[in-house]
mmCIF file of C-alpha atoms in Angstrom:
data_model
loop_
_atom_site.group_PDB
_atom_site.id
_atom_site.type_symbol
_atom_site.label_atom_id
_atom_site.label_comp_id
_atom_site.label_asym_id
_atom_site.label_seq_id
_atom_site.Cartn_x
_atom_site.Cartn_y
_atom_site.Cartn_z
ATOM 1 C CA UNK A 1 -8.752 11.960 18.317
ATOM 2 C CA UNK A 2 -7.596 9.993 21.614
ATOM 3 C CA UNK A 3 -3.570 9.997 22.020
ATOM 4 C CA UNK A 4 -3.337 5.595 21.405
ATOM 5 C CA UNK A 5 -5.043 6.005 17.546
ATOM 6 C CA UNK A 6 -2.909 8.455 16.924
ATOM 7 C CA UNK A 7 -0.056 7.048 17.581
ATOM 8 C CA UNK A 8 -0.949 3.544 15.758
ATOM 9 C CA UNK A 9 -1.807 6.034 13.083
ATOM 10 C CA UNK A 10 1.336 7.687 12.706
ATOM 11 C CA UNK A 11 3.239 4.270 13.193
ATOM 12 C CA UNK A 12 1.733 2.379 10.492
ATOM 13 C CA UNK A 13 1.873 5.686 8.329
ATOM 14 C CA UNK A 14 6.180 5.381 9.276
ATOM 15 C CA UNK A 15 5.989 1.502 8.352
ATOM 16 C CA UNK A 16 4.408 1.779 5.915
ATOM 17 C CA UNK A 17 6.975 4.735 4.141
ATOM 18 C CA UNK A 18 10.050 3.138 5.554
ATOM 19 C CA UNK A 19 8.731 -0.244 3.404
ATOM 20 C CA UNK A 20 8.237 1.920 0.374
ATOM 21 C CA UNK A 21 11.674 4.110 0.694
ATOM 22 C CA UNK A 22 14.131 0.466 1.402
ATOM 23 C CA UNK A 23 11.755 -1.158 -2.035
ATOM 24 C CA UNK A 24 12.485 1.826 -4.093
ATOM 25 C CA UNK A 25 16.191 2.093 -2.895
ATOM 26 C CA UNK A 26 16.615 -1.308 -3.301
ATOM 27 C CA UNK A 27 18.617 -1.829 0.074
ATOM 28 C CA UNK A 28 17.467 -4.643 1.656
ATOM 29 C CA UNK A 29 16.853 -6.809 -1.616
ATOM 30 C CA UNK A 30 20.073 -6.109 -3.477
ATOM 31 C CA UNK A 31 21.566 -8.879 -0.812
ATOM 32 C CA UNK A 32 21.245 -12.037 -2.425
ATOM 33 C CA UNK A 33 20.112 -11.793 -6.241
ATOM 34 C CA UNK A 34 21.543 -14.099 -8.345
ATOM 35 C CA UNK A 35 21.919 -13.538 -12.023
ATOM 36 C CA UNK A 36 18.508 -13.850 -14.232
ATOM 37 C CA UNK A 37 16.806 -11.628 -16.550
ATOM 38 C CA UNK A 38 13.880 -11.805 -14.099
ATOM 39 C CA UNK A 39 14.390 -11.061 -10.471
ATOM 40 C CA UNK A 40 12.073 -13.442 -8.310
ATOM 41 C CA UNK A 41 13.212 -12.235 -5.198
ATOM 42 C CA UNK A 42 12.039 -8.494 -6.486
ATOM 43 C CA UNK A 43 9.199 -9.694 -7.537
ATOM 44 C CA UNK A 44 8.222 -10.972 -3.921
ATOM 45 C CA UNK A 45 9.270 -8.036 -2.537
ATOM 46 C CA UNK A 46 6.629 -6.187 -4.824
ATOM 47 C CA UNK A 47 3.858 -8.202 -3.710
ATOM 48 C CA UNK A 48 5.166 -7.647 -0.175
ATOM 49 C CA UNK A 49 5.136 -3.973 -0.766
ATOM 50 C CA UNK A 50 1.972 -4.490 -1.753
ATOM 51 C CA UNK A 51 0.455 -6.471 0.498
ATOM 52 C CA UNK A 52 2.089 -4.085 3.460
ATOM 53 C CA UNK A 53 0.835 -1.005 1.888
ATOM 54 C CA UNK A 54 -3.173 -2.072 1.244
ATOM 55 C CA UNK A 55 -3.019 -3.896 4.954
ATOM 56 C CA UNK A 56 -1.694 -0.488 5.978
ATOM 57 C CA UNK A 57 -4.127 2.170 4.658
ATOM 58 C CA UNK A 58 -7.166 -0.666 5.594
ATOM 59 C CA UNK A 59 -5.724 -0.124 9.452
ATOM 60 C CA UNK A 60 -6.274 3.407 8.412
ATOM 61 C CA UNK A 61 -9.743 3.615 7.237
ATOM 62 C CA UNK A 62 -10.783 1.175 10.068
ATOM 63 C CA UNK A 63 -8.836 3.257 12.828
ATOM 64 C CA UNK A 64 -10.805 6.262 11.336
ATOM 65 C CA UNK A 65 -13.947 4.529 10.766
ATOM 66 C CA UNK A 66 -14.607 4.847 14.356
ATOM 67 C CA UNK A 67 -13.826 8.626 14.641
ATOM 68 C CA UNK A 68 -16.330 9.319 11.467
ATOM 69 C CA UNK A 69 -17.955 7.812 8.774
ATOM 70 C CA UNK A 70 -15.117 7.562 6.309
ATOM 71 C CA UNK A 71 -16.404 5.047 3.424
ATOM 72 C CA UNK A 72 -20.103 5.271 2.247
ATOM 73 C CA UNK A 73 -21.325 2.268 0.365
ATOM 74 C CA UNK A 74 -23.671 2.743 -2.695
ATOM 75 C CA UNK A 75 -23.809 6.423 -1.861
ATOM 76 C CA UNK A 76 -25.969 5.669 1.863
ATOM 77 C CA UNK A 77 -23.618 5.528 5.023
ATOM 78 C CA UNK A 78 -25.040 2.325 6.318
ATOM 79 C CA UNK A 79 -24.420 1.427 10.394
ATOM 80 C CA UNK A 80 -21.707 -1.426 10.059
ATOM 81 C CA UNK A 81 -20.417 -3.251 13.301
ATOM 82 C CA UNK A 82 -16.466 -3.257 13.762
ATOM 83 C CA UNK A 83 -16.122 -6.630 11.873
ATOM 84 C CA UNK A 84 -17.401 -5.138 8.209
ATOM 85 C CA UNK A 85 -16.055 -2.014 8.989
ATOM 86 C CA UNK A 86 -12.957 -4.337 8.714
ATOM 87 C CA UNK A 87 -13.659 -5.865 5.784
ATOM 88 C CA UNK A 88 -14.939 -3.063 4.076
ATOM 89 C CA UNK A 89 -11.959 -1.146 4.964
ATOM 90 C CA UNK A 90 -9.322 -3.830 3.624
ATOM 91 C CA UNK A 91 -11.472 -4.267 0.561
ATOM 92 C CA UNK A 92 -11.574 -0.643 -0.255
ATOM 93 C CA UNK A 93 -8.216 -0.503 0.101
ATOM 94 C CA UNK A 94 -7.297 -3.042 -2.112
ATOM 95 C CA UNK A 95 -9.580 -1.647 -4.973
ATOM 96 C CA UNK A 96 -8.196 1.712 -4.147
ATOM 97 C CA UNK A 97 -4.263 0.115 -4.258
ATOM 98 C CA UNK A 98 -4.958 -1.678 -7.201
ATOM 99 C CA UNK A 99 -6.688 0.975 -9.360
ATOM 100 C CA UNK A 100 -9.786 -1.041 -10.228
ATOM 101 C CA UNK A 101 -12.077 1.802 -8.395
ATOM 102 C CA UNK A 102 -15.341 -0.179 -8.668
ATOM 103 C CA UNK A 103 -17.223 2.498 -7.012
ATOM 104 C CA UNK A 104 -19.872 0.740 -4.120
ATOM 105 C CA UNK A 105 -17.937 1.895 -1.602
ATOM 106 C CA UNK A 106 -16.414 5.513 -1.740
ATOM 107 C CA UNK A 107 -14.819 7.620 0.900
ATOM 108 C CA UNK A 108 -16.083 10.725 2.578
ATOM 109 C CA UNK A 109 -14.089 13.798 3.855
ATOM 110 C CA UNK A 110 -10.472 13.333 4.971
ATOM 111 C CA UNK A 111 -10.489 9.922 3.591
ATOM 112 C CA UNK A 112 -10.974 10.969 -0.139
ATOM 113 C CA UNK A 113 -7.286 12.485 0.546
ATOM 114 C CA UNK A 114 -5.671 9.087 2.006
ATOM 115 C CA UNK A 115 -7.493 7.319 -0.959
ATOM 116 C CA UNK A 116 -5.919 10.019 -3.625
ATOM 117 C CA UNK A 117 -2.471 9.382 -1.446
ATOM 118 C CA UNK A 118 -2.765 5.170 -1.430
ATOM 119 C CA UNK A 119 -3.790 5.154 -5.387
ATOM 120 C CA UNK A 120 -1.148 7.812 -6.236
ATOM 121 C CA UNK A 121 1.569 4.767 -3.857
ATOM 122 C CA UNK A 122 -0.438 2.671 -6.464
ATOM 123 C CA UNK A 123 0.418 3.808 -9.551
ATOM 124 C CA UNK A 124 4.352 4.437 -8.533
ATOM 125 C CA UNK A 125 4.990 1.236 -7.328
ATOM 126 C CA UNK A 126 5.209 -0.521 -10.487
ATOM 127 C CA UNK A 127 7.569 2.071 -12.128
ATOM 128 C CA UNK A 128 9.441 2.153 -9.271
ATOM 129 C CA UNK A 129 9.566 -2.421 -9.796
ATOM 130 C CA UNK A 130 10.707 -1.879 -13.500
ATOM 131 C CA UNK A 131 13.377 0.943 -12.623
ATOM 132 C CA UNK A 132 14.544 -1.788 -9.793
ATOM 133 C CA UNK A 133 15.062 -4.275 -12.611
ATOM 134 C CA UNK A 134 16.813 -1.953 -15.069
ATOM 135 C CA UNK A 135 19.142 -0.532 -12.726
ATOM 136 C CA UNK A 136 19.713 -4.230 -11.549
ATOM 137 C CA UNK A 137 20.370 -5.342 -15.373
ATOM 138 C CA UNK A 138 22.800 -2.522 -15.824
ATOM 139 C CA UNK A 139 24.421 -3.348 -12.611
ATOM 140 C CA UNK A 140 24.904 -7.109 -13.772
ATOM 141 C CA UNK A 141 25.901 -6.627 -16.796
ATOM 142 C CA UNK A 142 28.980 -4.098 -15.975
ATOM 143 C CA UNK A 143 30.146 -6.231 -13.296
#
């Protein structure tokens, strides 16, 4: 693997985390809530998460798509040009993110860890979005 991937790699991989970490710690949204029973602004920073997080592991499949064959659709690795390697990448992502695991496209190798990894970030992040609101509950109502 050439020095520049690697490095994109590893930066979107720290983005990525760093995103994840400030959500679950609540730092930067604390700022700013006003009083409700349902947090808004929490709730766009969930989607945000989200949104950050499938983005990120799509730049990862594609970046790696071009190393190996990562993601085989229907069980045949079929010759894709950069642009569906793109969308295929994002999409798997997404499915992989969001749990639904349809099953046309599946990963091959190294990439069957990073999916295990994303849908693991999958399933956490909406405990980690109810904990946020409890904790902020208990916060409001003590204050």
């Amino acid at each position: 693997m050439e020095t520049i991937p690697f490095v994109l790699l590893a930066g979107i991989c720290a983005i990525m985390l760093q995103g994840i970490i400030d959500f679950i710690r609540g730092k930067k949204l604390q700022r700013g809530m006003r009083e409700s029973r349902f947090s808004t602004e929490l709730f766009y920073g969930l989607i945000i998460i989200y949104l950050m997080v499938m983005i990120g592991f799509g730049l990862i499949y594609f970046m790696l798509s071009f190393e190996e064959i990562i993601l085989v659709e229907s069980g045949v690795p079929r010759e894709v040009g950069p642009t569906g390697s793109f969308i295929h990448s994002m999409y798997f992502s997404g499915v992989t993110l969001l749990t639904i695991g349809y099953g046309d496209i599946t990963p091959v190798g190294v990439g069957r860890f990073i999916a295990v990894i994303e849908a693991l970030i999958g399933y956490i992040l909406p405990a980690a979005f109810v904990l946020r609101l409890v904790q902020y509950g208990q916060r409001s109502r003590g204050e």
